[in-house]
PDB file of C-alpha atoms and ligand atoms in Angstrom:
ATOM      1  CA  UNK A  25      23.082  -6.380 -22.507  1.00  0.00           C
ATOM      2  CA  UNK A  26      26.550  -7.764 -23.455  1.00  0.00           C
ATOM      3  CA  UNK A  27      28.948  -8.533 -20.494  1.00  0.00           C
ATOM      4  CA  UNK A  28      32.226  -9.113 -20.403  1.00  0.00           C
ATOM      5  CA  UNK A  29      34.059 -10.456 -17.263  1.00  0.00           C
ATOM      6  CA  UNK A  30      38.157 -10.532 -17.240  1.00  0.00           C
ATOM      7  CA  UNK A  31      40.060 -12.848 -15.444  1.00  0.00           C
ATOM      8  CA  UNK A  32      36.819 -15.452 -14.850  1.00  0.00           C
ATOM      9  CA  UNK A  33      38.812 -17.845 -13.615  1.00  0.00           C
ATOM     10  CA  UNK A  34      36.954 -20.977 -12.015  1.00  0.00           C
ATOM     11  CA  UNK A  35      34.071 -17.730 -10.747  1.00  0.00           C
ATOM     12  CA  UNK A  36      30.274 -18.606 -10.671  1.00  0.00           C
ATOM     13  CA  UNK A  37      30.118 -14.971 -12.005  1.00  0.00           C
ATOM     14  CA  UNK A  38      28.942 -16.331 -15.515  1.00  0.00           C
ATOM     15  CA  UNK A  39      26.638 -18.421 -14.526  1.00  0.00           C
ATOM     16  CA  UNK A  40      24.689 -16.185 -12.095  1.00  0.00           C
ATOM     17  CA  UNK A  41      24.466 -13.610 -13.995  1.00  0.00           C
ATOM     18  CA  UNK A  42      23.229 -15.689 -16.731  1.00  0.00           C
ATOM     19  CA  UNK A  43      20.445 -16.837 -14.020  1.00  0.00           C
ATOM     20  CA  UNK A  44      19.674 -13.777 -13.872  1.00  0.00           C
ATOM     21  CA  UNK A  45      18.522 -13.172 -17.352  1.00  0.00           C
ATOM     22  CA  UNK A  46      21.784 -11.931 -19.007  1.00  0.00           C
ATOM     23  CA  UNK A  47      22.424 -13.811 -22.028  1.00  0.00           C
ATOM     24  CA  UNK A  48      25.559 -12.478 -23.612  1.00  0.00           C
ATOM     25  CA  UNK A  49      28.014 -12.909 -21.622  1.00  0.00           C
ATOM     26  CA  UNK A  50      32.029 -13.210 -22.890  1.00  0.00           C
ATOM     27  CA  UNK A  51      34.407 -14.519 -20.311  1.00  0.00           C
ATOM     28  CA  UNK A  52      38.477 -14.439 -20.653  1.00  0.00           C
ATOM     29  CA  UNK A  53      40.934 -15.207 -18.877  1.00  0.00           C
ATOM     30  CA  UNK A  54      44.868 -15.650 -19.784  1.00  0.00           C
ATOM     31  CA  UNK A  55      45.387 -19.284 -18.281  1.00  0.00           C
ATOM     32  CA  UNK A  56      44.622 -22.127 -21.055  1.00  0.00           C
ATOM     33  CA  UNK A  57      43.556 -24.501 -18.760  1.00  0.00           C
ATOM     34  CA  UNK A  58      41.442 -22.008 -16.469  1.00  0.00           C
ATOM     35  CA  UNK A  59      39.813 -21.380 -19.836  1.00  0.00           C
ATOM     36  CA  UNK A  60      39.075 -25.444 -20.722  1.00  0.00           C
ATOM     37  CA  UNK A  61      38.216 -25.688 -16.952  1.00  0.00           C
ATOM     38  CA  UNK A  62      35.208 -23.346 -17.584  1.00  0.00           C
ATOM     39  CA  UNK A  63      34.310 -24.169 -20.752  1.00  0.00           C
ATOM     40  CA  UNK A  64      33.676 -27.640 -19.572  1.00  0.00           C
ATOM     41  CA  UNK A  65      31.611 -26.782 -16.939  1.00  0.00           C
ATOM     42  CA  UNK A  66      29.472 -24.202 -18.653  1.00  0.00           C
ATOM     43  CA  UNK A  67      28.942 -27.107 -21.296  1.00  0.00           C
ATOM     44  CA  UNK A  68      27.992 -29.335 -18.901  1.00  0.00           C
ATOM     45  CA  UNK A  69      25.591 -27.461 -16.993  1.00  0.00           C
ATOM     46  CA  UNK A  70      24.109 -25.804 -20.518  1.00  0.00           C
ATOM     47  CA  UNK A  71      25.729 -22.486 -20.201  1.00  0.00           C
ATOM     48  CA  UNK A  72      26.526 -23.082 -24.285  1.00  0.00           C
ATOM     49  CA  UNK A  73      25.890 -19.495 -24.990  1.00  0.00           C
ATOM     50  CA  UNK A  74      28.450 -17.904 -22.455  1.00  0.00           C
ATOM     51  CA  UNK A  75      31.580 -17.818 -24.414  1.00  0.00           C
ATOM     52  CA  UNK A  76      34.922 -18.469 -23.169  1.00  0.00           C
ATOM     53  CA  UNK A  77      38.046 -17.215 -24.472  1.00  0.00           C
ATOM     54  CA  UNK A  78      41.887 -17.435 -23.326  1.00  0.00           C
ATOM     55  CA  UNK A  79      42.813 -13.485 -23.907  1.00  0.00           C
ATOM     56  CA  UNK A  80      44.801 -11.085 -22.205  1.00  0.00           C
ATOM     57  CA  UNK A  81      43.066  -7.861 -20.345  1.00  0.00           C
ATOM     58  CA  UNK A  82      46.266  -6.206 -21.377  1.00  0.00           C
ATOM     59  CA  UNK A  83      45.185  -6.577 -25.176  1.00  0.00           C
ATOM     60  CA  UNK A  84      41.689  -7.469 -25.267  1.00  0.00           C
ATOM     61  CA  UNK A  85      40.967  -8.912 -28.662  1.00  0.00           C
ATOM     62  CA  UNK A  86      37.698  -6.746 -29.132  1.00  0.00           C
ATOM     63  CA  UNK A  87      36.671  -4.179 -31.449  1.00  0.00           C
ATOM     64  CA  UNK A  88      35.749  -0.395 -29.527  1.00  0.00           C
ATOM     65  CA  UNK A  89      32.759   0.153 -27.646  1.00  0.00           C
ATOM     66  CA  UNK A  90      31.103  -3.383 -28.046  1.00  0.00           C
ATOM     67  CA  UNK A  91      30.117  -4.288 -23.980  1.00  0.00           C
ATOM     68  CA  UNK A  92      27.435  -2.829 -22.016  1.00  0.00           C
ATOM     69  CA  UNK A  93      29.363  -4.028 -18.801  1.00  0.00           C
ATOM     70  CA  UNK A  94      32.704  -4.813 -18.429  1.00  0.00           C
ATOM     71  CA  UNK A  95      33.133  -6.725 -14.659  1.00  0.00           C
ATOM     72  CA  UNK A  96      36.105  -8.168 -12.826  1.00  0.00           C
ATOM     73  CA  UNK A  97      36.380  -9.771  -9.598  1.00  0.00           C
ATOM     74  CA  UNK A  98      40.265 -10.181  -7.774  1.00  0.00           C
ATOM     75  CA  UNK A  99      41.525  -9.702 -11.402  1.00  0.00           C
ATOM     76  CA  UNK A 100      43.047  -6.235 -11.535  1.00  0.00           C
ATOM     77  CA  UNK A 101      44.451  -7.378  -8.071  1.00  0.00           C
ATOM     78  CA  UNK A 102      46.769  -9.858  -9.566  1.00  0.00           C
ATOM     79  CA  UNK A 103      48.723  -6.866 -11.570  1.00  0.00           C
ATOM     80  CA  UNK A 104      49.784  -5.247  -7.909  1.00  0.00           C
ATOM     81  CA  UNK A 105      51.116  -8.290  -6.581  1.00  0.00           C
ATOM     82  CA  UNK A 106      54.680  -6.859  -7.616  1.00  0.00           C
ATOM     83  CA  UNK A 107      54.018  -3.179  -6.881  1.00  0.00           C
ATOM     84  CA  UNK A 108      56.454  -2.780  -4.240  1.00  0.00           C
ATOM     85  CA  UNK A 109      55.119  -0.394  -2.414  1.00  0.00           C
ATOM     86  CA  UNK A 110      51.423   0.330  -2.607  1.00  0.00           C
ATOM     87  CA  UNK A 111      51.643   3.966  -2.230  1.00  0.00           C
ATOM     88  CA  UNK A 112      53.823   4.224  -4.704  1.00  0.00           C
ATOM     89  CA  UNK A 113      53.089   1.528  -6.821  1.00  0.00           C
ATOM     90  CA  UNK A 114      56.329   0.583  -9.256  1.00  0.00           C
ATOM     91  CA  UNK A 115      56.617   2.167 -12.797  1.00  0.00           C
ATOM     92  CA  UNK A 116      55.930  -1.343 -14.584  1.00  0.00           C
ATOM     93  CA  UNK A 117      52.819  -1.805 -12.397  1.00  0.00           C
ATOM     94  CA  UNK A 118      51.293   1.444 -12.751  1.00  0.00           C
ATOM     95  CA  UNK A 119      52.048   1.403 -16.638  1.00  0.00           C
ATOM     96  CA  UNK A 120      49.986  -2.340 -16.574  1.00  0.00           C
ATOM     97  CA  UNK A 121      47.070  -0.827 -14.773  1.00  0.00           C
ATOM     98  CA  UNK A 122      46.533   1.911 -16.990  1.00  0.00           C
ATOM     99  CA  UNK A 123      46.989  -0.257 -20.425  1.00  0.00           C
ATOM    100  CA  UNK A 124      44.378  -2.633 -18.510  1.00  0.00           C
ATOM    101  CA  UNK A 125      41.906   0.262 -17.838  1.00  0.00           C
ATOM    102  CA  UNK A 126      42.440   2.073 -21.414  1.00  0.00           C
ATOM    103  CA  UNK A 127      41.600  -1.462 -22.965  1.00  0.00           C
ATOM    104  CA  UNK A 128      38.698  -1.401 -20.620  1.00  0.00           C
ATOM    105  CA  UNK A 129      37.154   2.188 -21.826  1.00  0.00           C
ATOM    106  CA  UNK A 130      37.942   1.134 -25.191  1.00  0.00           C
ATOM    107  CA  UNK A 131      35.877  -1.700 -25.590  1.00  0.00           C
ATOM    108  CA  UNK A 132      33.381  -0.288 -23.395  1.00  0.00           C
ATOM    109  CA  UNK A 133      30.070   1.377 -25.249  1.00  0.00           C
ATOM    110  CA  UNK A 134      29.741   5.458 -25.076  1.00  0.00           C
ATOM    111  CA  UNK A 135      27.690   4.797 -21.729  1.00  0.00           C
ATOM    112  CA  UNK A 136      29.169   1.513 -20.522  1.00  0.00           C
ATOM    113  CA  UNK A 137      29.879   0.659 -17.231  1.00  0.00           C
ATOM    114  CA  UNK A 138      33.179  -1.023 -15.654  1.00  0.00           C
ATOM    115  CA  UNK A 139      32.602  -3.050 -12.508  1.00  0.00           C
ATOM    116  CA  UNK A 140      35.815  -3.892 -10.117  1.00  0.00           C
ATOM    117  CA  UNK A 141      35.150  -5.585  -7.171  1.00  0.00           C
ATOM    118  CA  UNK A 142      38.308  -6.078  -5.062  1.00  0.00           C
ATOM    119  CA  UNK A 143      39.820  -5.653  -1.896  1.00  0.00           C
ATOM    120  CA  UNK A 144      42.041  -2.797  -2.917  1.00  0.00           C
ATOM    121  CA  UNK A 145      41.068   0.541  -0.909  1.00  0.00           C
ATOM    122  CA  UNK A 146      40.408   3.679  -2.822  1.00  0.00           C
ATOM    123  CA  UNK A 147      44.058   5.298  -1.562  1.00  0.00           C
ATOM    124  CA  UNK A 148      45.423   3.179  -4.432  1.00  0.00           C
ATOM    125  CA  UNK A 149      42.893   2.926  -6.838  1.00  0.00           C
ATOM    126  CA  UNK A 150      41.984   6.289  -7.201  1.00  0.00           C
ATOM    127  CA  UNK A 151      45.240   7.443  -8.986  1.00  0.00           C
ATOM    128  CA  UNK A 152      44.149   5.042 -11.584  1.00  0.00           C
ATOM    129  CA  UNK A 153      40.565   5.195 -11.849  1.00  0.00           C
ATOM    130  CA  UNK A 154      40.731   9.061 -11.978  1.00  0.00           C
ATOM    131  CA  UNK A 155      43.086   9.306 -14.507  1.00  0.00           C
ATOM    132  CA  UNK A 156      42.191  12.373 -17.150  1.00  0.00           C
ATOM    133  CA  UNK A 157      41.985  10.506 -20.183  1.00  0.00           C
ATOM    134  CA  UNK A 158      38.907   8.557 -19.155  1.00  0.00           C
ATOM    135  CA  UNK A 159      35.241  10.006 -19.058  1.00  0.00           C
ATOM    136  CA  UNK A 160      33.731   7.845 -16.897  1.00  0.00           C
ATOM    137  CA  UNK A 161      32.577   8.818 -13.047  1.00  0.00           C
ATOM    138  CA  UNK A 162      33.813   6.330 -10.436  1.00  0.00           C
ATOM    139  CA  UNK A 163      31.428   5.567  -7.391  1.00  0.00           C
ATOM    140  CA  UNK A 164      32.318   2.992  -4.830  1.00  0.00           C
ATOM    141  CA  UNK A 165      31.047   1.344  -1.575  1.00  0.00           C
ATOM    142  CA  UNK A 166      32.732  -0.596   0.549  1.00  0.00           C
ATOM    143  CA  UNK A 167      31.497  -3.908   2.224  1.00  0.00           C
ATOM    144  CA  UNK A 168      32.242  -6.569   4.984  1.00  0.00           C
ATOM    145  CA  UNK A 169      33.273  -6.784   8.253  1.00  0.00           C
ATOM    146  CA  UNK A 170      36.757  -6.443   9.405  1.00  0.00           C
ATOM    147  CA  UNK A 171      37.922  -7.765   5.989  1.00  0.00           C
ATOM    148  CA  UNK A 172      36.505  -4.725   4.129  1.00  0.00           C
ATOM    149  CA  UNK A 173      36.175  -5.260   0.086  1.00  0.00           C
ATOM    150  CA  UNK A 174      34.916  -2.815  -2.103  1.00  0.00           C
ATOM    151  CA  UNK A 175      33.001  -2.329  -5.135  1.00  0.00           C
ATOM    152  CA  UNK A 176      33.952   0.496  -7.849  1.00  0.00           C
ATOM    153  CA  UNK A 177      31.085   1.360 -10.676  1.00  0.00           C
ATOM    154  CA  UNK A 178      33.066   3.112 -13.147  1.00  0.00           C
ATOM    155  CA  UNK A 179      30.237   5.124 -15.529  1.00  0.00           C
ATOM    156  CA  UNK A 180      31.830   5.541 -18.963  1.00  0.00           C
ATOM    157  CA  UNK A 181      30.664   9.296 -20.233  1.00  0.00           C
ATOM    158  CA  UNK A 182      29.727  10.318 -16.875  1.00  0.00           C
ATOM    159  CA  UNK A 183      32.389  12.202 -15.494  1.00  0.00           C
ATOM    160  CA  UNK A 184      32.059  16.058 -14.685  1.00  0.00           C
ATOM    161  CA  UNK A 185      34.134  19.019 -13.053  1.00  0.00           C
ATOM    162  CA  UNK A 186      31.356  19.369 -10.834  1.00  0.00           C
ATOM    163  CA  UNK A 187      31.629  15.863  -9.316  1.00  0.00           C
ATOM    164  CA  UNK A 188      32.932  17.380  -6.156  1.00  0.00           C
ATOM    165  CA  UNK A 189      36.373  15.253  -5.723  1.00  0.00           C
ATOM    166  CA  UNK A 190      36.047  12.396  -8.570  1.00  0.00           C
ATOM    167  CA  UNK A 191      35.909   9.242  -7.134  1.00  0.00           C
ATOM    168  CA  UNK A 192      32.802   9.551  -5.204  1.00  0.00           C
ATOM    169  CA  UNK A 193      31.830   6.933  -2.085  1.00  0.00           C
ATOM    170  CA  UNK A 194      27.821   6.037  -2.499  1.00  0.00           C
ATOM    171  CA  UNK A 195      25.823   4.636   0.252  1.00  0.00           C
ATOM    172  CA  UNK A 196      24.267   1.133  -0.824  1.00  0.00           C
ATOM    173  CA  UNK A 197      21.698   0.252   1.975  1.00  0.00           C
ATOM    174  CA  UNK A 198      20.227  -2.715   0.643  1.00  0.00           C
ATOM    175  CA  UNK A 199      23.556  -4.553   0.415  1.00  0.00           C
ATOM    176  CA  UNK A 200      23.981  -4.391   4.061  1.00  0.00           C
ATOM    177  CA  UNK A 201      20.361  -6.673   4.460  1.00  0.00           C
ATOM    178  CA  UNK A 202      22.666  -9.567   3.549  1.00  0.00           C
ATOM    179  CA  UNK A 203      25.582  -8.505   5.284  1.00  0.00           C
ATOM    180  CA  UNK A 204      26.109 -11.782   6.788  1.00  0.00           C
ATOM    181  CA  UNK A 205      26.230 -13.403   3.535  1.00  0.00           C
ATOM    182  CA  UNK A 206      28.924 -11.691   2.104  1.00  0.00           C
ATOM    183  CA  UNK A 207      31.545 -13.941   2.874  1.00  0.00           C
ATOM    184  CA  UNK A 208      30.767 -16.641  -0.067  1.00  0.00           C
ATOM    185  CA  UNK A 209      31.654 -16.210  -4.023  1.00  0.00           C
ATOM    186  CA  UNK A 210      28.233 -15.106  -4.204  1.00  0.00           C
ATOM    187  CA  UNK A 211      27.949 -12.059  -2.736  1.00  0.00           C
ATOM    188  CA  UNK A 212      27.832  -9.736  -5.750  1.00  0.00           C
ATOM    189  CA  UNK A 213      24.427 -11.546  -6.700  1.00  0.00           C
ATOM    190  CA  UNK A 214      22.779 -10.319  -3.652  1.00  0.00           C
ATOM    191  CA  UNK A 215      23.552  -6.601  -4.614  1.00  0.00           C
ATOM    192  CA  UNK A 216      20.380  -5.042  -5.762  1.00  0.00           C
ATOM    193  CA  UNK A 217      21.598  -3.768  -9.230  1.00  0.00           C
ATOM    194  CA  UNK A 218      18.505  -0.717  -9.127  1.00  0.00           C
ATOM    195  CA  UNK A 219      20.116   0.472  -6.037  1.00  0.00           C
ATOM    196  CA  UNK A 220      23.654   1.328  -8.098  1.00  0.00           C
ATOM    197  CA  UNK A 221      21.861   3.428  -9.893  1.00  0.00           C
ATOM    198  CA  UNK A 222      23.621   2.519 -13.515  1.00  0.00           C
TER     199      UNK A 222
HETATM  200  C1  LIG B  21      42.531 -13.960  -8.344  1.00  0.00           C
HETATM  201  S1  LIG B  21      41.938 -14.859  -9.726  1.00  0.00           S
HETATM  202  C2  LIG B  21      40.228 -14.316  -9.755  1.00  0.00           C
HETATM  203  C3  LIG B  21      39.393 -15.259 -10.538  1.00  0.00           C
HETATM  204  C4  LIG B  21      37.900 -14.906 -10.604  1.00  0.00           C
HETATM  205  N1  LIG B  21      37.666 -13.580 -11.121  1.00  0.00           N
HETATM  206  C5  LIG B  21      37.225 -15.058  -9.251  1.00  0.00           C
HETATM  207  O1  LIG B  21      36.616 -14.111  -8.767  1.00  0.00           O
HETATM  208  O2  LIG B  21      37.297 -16.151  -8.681  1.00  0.00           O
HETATM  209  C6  LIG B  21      42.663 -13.944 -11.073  1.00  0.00           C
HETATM  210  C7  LIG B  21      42.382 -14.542 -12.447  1.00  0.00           C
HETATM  211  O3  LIG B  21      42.852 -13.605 -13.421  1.00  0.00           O
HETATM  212  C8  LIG B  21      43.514 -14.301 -14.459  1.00  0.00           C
HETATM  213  N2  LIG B  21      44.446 -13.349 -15.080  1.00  0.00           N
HETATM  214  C9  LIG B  21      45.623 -12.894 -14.594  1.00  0.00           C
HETATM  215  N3  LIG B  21      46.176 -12.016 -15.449  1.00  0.00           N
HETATM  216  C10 LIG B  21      45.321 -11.907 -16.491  1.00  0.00           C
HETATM  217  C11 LIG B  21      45.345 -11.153 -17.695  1.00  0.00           C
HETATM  218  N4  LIG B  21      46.361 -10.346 -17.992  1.00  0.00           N
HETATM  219  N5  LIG B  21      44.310 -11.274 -18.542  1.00  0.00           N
HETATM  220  C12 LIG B  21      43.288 -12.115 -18.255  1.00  0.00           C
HETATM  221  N6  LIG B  21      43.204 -12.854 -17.140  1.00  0.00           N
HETATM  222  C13 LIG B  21      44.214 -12.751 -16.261  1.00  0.00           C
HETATM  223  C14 LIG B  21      44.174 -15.480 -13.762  1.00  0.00           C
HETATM  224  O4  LIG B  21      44.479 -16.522 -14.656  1.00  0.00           O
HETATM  225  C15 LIG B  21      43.110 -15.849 -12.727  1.00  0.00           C
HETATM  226  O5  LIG B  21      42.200 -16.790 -13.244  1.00  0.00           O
END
């Protein structure tokens, strides 16, 4: 499976998933020292084959249909910071978002998947995710307590007109076994990936 995560950051993303038996693994993220950050720790705790690039979601320097998974985690978030308001996000925002999410299905395999874990609610993704010129089906769930955040599995190929209203809310039992645990970076490694049914 090859994985690419966007905007990694300083994220222990990587290297759990790597634990967990994924090997090729691609992380970006547009800050050059963010990028020598992580690339010095993955050396130095043997992560050599998770690659780290400095690249730009906006223009991901990929050929199509290359990654199995495409993940992000607070990333997308950063391009609403200026949105003005969120239910009507500004022209320049919304027209980042969607060049951020075509790159995404682009580079995406025929039956890829896009993973966005963030705290923005489906009111304001949905516009985006649900857009017509993308195929996939979008399932979320939503998680915490109080502080909600929310996970969107976007299933490249998937969509249908019989979805019954696109993006769909799942049920994810098992997460909610570890609810207590959700507060730390980890959290997304205690999801039971079976139980997405990808
Ligand atoms: C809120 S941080 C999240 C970091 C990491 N995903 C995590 O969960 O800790 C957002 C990250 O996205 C990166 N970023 C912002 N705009 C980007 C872009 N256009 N392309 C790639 N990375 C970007 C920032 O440099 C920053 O590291």
């Amino acid at each position: 499976m090859k994985v690419l995560e966007l905007g990694c950051g300083n994220s222990q993303l990587s290297e759990d998933l790597y634990r967990d038996g994924i090997k090729q693994i691609t992380c970006i993220d547009l800050s050059a020292i963010a990028v020598e950050k992580m690339q010095k720790r993955l050396l130095s705790k043997g992560y050599k084959e998770i690659k780290v690039l400095e690249a730009d979601m906006l223009d991901l320097p990929f050929t199509n249909e290359v990654f199995d998974v495409v993940i992000e985690k607070g990333t997308m978030d950063v391009l609403f910071v200026d949105s003005g308001d969120p239910w009507n996000p500004n022209p320049e925002t919304a027209s980042k978002v969607m060049t951020m999410l075509h790159q995404v299905h682009r580079v995406l395999k025929p039956d890829g998947i896009f993973i966005s874990v963030t705290f923005g609610q489906p009111h304001f993704r949905r516009r985006f995710f649900d857009a017509q010129e993308f195929t996939w089906l979008v399932e979320w769930s939503t998680f915490g307590d109080g502080f909600h955040y929310f996970v969107y599995v976007l299933k490249k190929g998937k969509r249908s007109l019989d979805h019954g209203g696109l993006c769909k809310k799942v049920e994810v039992p098992s997460i909610n076994l570890y609810h207590d645990e959700l507060e730390g970076e980890d959290y997304l490694f205690r999801t039971n990936i079976d139980d997405l049914d990808f």
